[in-house]
XYZ file of C-alpha atoms in Angstrom:
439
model
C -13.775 -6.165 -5.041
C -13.239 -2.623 -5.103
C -16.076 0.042 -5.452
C -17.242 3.026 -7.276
C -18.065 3.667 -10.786
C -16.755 6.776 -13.335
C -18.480 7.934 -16.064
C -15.589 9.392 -18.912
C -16.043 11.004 -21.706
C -12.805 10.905 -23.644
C -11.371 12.547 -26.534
C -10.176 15.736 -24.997
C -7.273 16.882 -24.149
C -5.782 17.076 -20.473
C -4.813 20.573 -19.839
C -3.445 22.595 -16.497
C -1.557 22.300 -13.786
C -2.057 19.709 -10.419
C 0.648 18.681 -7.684
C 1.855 15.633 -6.572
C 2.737 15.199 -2.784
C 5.399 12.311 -1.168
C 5.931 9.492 -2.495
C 3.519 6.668 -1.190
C 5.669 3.822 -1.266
C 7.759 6.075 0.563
C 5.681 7.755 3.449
C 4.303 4.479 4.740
C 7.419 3.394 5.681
C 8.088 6.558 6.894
C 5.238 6.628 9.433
C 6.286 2.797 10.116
C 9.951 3.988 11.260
C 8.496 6.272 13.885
C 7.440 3.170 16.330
C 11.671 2.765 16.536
C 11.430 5.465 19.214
C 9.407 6.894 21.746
C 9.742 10.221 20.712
C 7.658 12.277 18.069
C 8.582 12.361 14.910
C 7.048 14.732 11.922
C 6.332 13.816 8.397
C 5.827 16.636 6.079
C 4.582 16.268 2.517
C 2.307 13.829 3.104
C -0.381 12.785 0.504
C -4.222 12.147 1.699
C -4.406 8.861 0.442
C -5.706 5.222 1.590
C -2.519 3.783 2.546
C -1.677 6.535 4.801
C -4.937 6.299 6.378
C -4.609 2.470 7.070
C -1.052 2.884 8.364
C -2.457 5.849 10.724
C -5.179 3.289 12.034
C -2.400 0.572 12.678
C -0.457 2.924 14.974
C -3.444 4.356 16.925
C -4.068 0.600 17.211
C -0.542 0.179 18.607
C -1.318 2.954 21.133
C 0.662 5.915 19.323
C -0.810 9.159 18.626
C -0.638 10.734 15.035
C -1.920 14.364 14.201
C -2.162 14.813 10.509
C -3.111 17.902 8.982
C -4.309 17.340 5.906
C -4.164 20.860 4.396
C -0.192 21.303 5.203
C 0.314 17.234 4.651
C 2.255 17.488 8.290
C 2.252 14.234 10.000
C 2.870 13.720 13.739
C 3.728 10.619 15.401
C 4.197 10.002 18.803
C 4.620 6.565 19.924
C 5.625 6.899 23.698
C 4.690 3.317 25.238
C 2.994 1.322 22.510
C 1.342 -2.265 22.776
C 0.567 -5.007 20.622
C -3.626 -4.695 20.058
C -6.097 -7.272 19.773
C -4.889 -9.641 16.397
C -8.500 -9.142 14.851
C -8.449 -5.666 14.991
C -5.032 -5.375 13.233
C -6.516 -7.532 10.462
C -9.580 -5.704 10.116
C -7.797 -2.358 9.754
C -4.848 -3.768 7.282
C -7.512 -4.632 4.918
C -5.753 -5.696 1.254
C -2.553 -3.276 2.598
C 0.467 -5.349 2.757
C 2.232 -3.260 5.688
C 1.549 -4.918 8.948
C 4.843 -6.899 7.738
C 7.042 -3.884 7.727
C 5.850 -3.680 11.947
C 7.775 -6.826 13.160
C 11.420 -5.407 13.186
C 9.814 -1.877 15.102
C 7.229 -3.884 17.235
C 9.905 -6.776 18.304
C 12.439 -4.411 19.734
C 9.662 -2.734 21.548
C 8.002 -4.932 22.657
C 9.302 -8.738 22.317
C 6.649 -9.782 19.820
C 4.447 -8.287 16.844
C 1.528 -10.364 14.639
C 1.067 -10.255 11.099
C -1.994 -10.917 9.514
C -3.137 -12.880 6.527
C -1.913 -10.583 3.945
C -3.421 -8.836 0.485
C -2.057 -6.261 -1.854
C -2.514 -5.535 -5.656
C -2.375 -9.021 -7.161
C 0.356 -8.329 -10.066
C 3.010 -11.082 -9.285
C 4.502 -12.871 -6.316
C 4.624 -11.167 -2.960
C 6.092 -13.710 -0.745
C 6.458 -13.037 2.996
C 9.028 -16.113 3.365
C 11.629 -14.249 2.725
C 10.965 -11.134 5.346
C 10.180 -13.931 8.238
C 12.942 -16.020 7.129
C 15.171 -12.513 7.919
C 13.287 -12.370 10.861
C 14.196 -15.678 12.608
C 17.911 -15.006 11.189
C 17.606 -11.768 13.571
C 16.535 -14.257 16.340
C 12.594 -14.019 16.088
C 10.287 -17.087 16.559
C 7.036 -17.577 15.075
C 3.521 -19.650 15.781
C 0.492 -19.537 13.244
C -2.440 -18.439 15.035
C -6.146 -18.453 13.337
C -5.846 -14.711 12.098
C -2.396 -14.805 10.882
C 1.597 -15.262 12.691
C 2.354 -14.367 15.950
C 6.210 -13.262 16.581
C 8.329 -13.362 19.397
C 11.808 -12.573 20.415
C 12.521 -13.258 23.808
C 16.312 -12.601 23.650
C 15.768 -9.445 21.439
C 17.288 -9.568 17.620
C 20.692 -9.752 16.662
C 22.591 -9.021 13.469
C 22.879 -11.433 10.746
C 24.123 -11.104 7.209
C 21.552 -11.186 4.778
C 21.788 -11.684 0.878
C 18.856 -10.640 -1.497
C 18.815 -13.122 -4.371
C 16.990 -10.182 -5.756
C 16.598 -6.659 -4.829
C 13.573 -6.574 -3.392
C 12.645 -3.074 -2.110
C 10.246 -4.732 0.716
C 13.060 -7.117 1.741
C 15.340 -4.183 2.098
C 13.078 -2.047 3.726
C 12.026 -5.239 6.175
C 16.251 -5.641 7.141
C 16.509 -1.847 7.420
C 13.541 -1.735 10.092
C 15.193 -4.775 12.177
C 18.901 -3.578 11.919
C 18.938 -0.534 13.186
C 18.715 -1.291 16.713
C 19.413 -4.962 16.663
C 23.121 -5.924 18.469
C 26.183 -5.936 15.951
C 26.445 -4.904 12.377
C 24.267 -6.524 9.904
C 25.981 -6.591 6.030
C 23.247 -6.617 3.219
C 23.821 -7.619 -0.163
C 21.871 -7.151 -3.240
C 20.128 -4.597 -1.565
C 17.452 -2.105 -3.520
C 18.446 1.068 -4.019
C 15.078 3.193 -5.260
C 14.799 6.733 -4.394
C 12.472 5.534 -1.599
C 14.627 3.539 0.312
C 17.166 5.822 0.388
C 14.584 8.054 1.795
C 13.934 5.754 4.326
C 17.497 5.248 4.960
C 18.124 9.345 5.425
C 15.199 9.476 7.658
C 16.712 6.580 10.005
C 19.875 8.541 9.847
C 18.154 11.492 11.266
C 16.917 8.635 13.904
C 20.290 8.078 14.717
C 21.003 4.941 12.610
C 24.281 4.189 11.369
C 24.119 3.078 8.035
C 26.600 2.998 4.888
C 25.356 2.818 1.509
C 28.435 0.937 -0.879
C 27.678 1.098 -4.726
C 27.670 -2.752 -5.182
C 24.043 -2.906 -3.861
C 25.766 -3.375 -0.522
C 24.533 -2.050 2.941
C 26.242 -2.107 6.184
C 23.551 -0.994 9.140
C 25.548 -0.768 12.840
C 22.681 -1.443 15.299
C 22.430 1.222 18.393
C 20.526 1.149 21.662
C 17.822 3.784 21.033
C 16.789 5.833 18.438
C 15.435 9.333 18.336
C 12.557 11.837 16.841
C 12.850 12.570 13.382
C 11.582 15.713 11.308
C 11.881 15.014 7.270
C 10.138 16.238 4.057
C 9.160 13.157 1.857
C 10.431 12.927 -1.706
C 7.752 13.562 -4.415
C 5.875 10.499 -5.721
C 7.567 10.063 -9.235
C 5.026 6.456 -9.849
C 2.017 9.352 -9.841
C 4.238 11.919 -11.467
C 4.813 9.980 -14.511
C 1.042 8.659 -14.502
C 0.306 12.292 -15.122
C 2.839 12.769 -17.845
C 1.561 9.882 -19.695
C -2.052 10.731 -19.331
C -0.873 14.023 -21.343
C 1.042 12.016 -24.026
C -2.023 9.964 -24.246
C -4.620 12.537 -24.476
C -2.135 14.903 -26.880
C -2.564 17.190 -23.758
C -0.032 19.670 -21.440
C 0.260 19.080 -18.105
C 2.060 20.955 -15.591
C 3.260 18.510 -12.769
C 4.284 20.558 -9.648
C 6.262 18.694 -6.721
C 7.549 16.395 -9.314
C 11.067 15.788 -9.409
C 13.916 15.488 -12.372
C 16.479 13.658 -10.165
C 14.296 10.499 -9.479
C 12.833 10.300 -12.943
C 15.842 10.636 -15.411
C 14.811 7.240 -16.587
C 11.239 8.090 -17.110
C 12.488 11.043 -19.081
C 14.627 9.748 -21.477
C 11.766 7.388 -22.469
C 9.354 9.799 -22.454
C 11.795 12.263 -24.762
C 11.787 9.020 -27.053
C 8.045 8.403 -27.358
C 8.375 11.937 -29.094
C 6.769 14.037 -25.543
C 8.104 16.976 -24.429
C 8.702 18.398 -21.266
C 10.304 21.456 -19.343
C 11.510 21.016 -15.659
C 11.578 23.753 -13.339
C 12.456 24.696 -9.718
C 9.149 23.110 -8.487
C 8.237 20.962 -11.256
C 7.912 19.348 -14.596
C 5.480 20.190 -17.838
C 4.953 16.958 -19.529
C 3.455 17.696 -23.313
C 2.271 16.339 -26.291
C 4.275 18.437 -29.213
C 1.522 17.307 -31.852
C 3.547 15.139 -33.707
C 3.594 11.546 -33.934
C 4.615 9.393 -31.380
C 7.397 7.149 -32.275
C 7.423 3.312 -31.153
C 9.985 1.472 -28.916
C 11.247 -1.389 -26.737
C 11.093 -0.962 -23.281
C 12.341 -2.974 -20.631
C 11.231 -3.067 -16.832
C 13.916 -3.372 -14.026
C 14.964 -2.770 -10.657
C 16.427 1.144 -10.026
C 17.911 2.642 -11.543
C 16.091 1.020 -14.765
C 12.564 1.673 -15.719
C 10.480 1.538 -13.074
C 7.489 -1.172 -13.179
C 4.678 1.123 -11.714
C 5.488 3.354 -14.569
C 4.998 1.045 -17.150
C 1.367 0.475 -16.975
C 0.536 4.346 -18.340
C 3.258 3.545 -20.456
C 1.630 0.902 -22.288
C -1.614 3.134 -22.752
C 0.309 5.644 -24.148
C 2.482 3.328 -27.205
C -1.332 2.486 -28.307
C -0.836 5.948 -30.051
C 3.017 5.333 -31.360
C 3.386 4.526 -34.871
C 4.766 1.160 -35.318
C 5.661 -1.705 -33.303
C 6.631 -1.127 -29.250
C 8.160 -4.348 -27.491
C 7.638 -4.203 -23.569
C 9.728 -6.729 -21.183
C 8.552 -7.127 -18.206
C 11.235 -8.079 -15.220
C 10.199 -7.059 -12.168
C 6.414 -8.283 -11.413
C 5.212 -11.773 -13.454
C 1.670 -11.007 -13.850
C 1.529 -7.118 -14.609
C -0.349 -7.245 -18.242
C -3.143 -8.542 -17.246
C -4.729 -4.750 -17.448
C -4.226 -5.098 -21.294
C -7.206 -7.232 -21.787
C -9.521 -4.060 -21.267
C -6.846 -1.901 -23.806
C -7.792 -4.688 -26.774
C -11.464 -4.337 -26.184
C -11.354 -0.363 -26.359
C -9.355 -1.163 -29.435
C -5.758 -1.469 -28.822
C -3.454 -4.152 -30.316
C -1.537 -5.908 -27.515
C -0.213 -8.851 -27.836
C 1.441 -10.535 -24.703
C 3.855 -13.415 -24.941
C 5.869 -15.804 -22.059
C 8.993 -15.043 -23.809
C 11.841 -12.629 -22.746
C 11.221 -10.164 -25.835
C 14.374 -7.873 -24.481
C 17.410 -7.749 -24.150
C 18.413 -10.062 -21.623
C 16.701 -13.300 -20.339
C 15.134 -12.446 -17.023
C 13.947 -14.986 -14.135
C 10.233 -15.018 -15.588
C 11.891 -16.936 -18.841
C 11.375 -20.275 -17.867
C 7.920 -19.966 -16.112
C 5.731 -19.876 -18.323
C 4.950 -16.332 -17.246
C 2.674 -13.954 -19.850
C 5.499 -11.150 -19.110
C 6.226 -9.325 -22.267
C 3.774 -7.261 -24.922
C 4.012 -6.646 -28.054
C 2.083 -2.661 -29.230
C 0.778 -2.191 -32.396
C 0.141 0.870 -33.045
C -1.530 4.142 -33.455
C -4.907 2.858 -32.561
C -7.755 4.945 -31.707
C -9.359 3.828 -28.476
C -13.244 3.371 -28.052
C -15.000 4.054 -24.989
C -15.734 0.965 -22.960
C -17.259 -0.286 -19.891
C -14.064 -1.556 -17.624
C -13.330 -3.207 -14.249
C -10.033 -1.686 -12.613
C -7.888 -4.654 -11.596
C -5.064 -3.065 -9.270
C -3.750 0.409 -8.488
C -1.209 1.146 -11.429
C -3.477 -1.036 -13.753
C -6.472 0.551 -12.711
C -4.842 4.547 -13.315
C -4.002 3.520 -16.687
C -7.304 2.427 -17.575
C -8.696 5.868 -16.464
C -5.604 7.241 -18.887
C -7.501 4.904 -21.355
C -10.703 6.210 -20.700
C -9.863 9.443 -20.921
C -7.551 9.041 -24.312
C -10.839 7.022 -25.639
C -13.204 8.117 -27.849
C -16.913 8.227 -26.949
C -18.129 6.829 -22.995
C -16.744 4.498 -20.685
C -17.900 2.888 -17.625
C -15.138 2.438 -15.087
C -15.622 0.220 -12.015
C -13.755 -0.406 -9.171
C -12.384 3.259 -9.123
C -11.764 3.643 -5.548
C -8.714 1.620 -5.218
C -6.959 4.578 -6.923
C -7.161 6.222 -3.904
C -4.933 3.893 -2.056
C -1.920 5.722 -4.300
C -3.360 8.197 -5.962
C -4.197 12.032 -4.154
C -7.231 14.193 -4.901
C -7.374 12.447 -8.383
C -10.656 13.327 -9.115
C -10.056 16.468 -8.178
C -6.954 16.522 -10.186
C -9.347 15.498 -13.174
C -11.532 18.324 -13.123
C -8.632 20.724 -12.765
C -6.858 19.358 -15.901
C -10.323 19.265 -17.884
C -11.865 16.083 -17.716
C -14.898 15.796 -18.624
C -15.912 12.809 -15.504
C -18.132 12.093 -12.616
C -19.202 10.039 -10.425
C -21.801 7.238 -11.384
């Protein structure tokens, strides 16, 4: 269980100015990409959070060097000749972090083998590694189970396979994009993701030296090569903690000036959020998210795969439709199990109503399952303080939007898993306002 309490006093407005750094499903990857060469590669725009942290521990584990100043957010990672550590110190350092996976394709064409390790994560839907091992063994790796976790081996190095996504997983594509690139022959993937993030990724193995074509049928073609080189990239801005923000300020009726955050990679968000009845200016080096002081109007929003409405942004979302007048309908596609947050919404005194139904506009593969994936927002409610656990990352931020939107005290445990996504936010808190601290 995570640990460390906030005391919030809610009620206030959020007001001021913060800025958002790269994106952290992006930079992880990032920093993962670098063991495909020997060279150094540098990182800017990195955010001090907990996942880059644990991913820097993994490759000093591996034997690589990484310099990160924290001040500039420059990362630098030099590999040179890496090795595979001892399997319970890779464990201990992944913690709950769900990257070790994303090492195989790197670590195999290093060095011939790689280990994963019993694996954790937010637990908001099914996160199956089958799929990434069964890509794997297509590529020509072999496996064994050892106590800790899998041990991977691939004595005749990997070769290119066609893969199909039956969905577009983004850690699926990111998994075949890490193996391709220098495996022999051209791999063809099909139903590929397509987020900001992995194309990101894909520029950034580009600069490596990859060859890889992006069709717009969800199709990529990656043309393995015999080495790759150093790269030196700027990560994209994190647009999960960008819209976070911008809901906090619809929730609170505040203004808050998002810097770093970018209008390309949210037009989604934005449209939604113009909806809702916000407001919000975009500028060279940013976006103003605002609450206009009039009522916030109620609507149906479905989750989905890029370029639809991103899942992680649902969650503050949800927080924020507690104030809409009327009924809001939210489908959930993407994740099975992501409402589970709303149980600590109904005791500060939301209506939320969640139902195993597809309540959208299309029947998606949770249908049938049995799956509590859609929620039904009555609204405007006023929130009451509470005392709340924080169940996951994206869950845990919108119960601190909560919180804060809340009038009177709450009590929120579990706090410091918002660091694994979340930079400075307490810091970002105080900047904007909030009246919190530490317990």
């Amino acid at each position: 269980m995570s640990s460390g309490v906030l005391k919030v006093v809610g009620g206030h407005p959020l007001q001021g100015e913060i800025t958002v750094r790269g994106a952290k499903n992006f930079v992880s990857k990032a920093m993962v990409a670098a063991l495909l060469t020997e060279e150094t590669s540098v990182l800017r725009n990195v955010p001090l959070i907990r996942d880059v942290d644990v991913v820097s521990q993994l490759l000093r584990a591996h034997g690589a060097e990484v310099n990160y100043d924290q001040e500039a957010g420059v990362l630098e990672i030099t590999p040179g000749k890496i090795h595979l550590p001892d399997p319970a110190e890779v464990e201990a350092l992944a913690g709950s972090s769900r990257i070790p996976i994303l090492f195989c394709g790197p670590l195999l064409h290093a060095l011939g083998e790689a280990f994963i390790p019993d694996l954790g994560g937010c637990h908001i839907g099914d996160r199956p590694v089958d799929f990434h091992l069964a890509v794997l063994e297509d590529f020509g790796a072999r496996r064994s189970v050892e106590d800790l976790g899998l041990h991977l081996t691939a004595p005749h190095g990997l070769k290119a396979k066609k893969v199909h996504l039956p969905y577009p997983s983004v850690g699926a594509t990111e998994q075949t994009l890490l193996a391709a690139v220098r495996a022999r022959g051209v791999t063809e993937l099909t139903g590929a993701a397509v987020e900001p993030e992995i194309m990101d990724l894909i520029a950034v193995l580009q600069k490596m030296g990859a060859l890889i074509t992006v069709d717009t049928d969800r199709t990529i073609h990656i043309e393995g090569v015999r080495e790759l080189h150093g790269y030196r990239h700027t990560a994209l801005a994190d647009r999960i903690e960008a819209g976070s923000w911008a809901c906090a300020a619809l929730a609170t009726k505040g203004d808050i000036t998002v810097r770093g955050a970018q209008q390309e990679s949210m037009m989604n968000f934005l449209n939604v959020f113009r909806k809702v009845g916000g407001q919000f200016d975009i500028y060279d080096d940013g976006i103003r998210f605002w609450h206009p002081g009039t009522e916030l109007k109620s609507l149906p929003i479905e989750t989905d795969v890029h370029p639809g409405f991103m899942t992680d942004w649902q969650q503050p979302m949800v927080v924020a439709l507690t104030q809409a007048v009327g009924v809001s309908i939210v489908h959930e596609t993407v994740y099975e199990n992501r409402f589970g947050f709303t149980e600590a919404l109904n005791q500060m005194g939301a209506h939320i109503q969640v139902y195993s139904e597809c309540l959208g506009s299309k029947q998606c593969r949770f249908g049938r399952e049995n799956y509590f994936h859609s929620a039904v927002i009555q609204g405007p409610t006023q929130l009451i303080g509470a005392d709340i656990e924080v169940p996951d990352l994206r869950g845990g931020f919108s119960h601190l939007i909560a919180a804060l939107a809340a009038e009177g005290e709450s009590t929120v445990h579990g706090i410091d898993i918002i660091n694994r996504g979340y930079e400075h936010f307490m810091h970002k808190l105080h900047a904007l306002g909030a009246n919190v601290e530490k317990a």
